[in-house]
Amino acid sequence: MAQVQNAQGAGNMWTDEARTTFKLAWPLVLAQLAQIGLSTSDVIMMGWLGPEFLGAGALAHSFMFFFLIFGMGLVTAVAPMMAKAIGEEDEVSVRRTVRQGFWVCIAFSTIVIPFMLQIDHIFLLLGQEPDIAVLAETYARVGAFQFYPFLLFAVMRSFLAAHNITMVVLFATLVGIVLNIIGNYGLMFGNFGLPRLELLGAGISTVIVHSATFLFALFYALALKRFKDYNLLQRFWKPDWQRFFDVIRVGVPIGFMLMAEVGMFSVAAFMMGWLSKPELAAHAIALQITAISFMVPLGISQATTVRVGICHGRRSPIGVMVAGWTNIAMGVGFMVFTCMLYILFPGFFVQFFLNPADPENVAAFNFAVTYIMIAGVFQLVDGGQVMAAASLRGLSDTKVPMAIALFGYWVVGIPVGYLLGFVFEWRGIGVWAGMALGLAVVAVLLTIRFAQRDRLGLVRYG
């Protein structure tokens, strides 16, 4: 009888964790989908300007996102730090972490933005065509300043999620996507009496939208009575160097890990640019489509880090186990569904970006269909790696996962993609096959590490 009750209790732990995670995660998932909707609306409307604008704009966005994702990794450090502090009921630590998260955002953005403003010269050095480089610069001229609000909003999102407040994040992001579409329609195409600015207009709209979402989340947190005791902005300019460097210490490995993956996709974009404009445009479309489905496990992973971090702060190895594996199962399970969709119906998704009836789009459309089918295969491992990484992140285990990511993406993924694409002349198919292999290596190694967390001392309490 006792064994039956123990089994029932164990079963309740898993189902309770699944319910708790779902309640926390679904607004974050929808917020991530809305967030990717911002860039998706940009890509779709760039396509309305023509394949050349689409290729240049997507390449510029891909290049900037390579650095944005590193910055997001830096500030993602506040999520496990706050979750652990909440589990320990340490309000002072939460307050210090938020403030210094803001400091890290501002410092990083100030360093990177001048570099982004030289994007045309960088693209020329990397072998891109001059007209593509010039068009990319028009987007980056203003779009580079999105670093400040984008990263500051990431801090606020982590703060609110750590307190189980995610609906406001969803609301802010949904409003943002509507504003972005309206802004693009007016500034890119000269509607509503505004000048036709094309890619420059897309950059302006992006900065405005990210600024609005950050300010909304910030003022919401400041107005909420339950957060009054935090005094988030009191003595904001007073340095707290210990916590500042704590955020950097935890965040840099996360940033490099995320950067390694996004960097692989960015390098792949440059390799596509060496092939042809239709293949570059097709790559941008396929990448955008797969990025949309990736937002679901990414949103769940944000909840994963919080759930594992809270259990870690409560010194509960069993809670860590249940939270980690439940979330991994949820993320990978969703990607099984998208894998089937992309393999069976690739053309359905591509038609939203390019009209196959237009003779100018036929080549890019066919390439994109092929890449989407390949992407369907690596949906599974892509979901696995992000969920395993989030579980480890909840334990503040970031250095070894960073090394694993660098190995999988840069030692395996990129070289194999180049070898298959250019030496064996598989072209874009080879590049995408290399990326799939890199993701698979990282997913397997990170999952093994989480499975061995006790033996490795990641949850040992003394």
PDB file of C-alpha atoms in Angstrom, residues 21 25 28-30 32-33 290-305 327-336 338 378-388 390 393:
ATOM      1  CA  THR A  21       5.305  24.967 -16.030  1.00  0.00           C
ATOM      2  CA  ALA A  25       5.304  29.111 -19.882  1.00  0.00           C
ATOM      3  CA  LEU A  28       6.135  33.386 -22.455  1.00  0.00           C
ATOM      4  CA  VAL A  29       5.692  31.139 -25.496  1.00  0.00           C
ATOM      5  CA  LEU A  30       3.113  33.477 -26.995  1.00  0.00           C
ATOM      6  CA  GLN A  32       8.251  34.775 -27.932  1.00  0.00           C
ATOM      7  CA  LEU A  33       6.031  34.106 -30.933  1.00  0.00           C
ATOM      8  CA  THR A 290      11.999  27.685 -38.409  1.00  0.00           C
ATOM      9  CA  ALA A 291      12.696  30.524 -35.975  1.00  0.00           C
ATOM     10  CA  ILE A 292       8.937  30.886 -35.481  1.00  0.00           C
ATOM     11  CA  SER A 293       8.498  27.289 -34.335  1.00  0.00           C
ATOM     12  CA  PHE A 294      11.673  27.536 -32.235  1.00  0.00           C
ATOM     13  CA  MET A 295       9.985  30.256 -30.172  1.00  0.00           C
ATOM     14  CA  VAL A 296       7.801  27.629 -28.485  1.00  0.00           C
ATOM     15  CA  PRO A 297      10.608  25.612 -26.852  1.00  0.00           C
ATOM     16  CA  LEU A 298      12.470  28.881 -26.300  1.00  0.00           C
ATOM     17  CA  GLY A 299       9.522  30.250 -24.323  1.00  0.00           C
ATOM     18  CA  ILE A 300       9.263  27.005 -22.359  1.00  0.00           C
ATOM     19  CA  SER A 301      13.001  27.159 -21.720  1.00  0.00           C
ATOM     20  CA  GLN A 302      12.608  30.530 -19.993  1.00  0.00           C
ATOM     21  CA  ALA A 303      10.118  28.904 -17.629  1.00  0.00           C
ATOM     22  CA  THR A 304      12.502  25.947 -17.270  1.00  0.00           C
ATOM     23  CA  THR A 305      15.329  28.126 -15.993  1.00  0.00           C
ATOM     24  CA  ASN A 327      10.336  20.730 -19.407  1.00  0.00           C
ATOM     25  CA  ILE A 328      12.661  18.863 -21.760  1.00  0.00           C
ATOM     26  CA  ALA A 329       9.821  16.483 -22.628  1.00  0.00           C
ATOM     27  CA  MET A 330       7.444  19.379 -23.294  1.00  0.00           C
ATOM     28  CA  GLY A 331       9.878  21.227 -25.576  1.00  0.00           C
ATOM     29  CA  VAL A 332      10.951  18.217 -27.634  1.00  0.00           C
ATOM     30  CA  GLY A 333       7.375  16.965 -27.859  1.00  0.00           C
ATOM     31  CA  PHE A 334       6.283  20.165 -29.576  1.00  0.00           C
ATOM     32  CA  MET A 335       9.146  19.952 -32.059  1.00  0.00           C
ATOM     33  CA  VAL A 336       8.017  16.478 -33.123  1.00  0.00           C
ATOM     34  CA  THR A 338       6.615  20.912 -36.280  1.00  0.00           C
ATOM     35  CA  PHE A 378      16.675  19.197 -37.104  1.00  0.00           C
ATOM     36  CA  GLN A 379      13.643  20.567 -35.258  1.00  0.00           C
ATOM     37  CA  LEU A 380      13.951  17.703 -32.795  1.00  0.00           C
ATOM     38  CA  VAL A 381      17.575  18.286 -31.851  1.00  0.00           C
ATOM     39  CA  ASP A 382      17.118  22.067 -31.844  1.00  0.00           C
ATOM     40  CA  GLY A 383      14.362  21.710 -29.269  1.00  0.00           C
ATOM     41  CA  GLY A 384      16.447  19.256 -27.262  1.00  0.00           C
ATOM     42  CA  GLN A 385      19.496  21.477 -27.019  1.00  0.00           C
ATOM     43  CA  VAL A 386      17.634  24.608 -25.913  1.00  0.00           C
ATOM     44  CA  MET A 387      15.700  22.730 -23.222  1.00  0.00           C
ATOM     45  CA  ALA A 388      18.737  20.900 -21.838  1.00  0.00           C
ATOM     46  CA  ALA A 390      17.910  25.927 -19.902  1.00  0.00           C
ATOM     47  CA  ARG A 393      21.233  27.255 -16.650  1.00  0.00           C
TER      48      ARG A 393
END
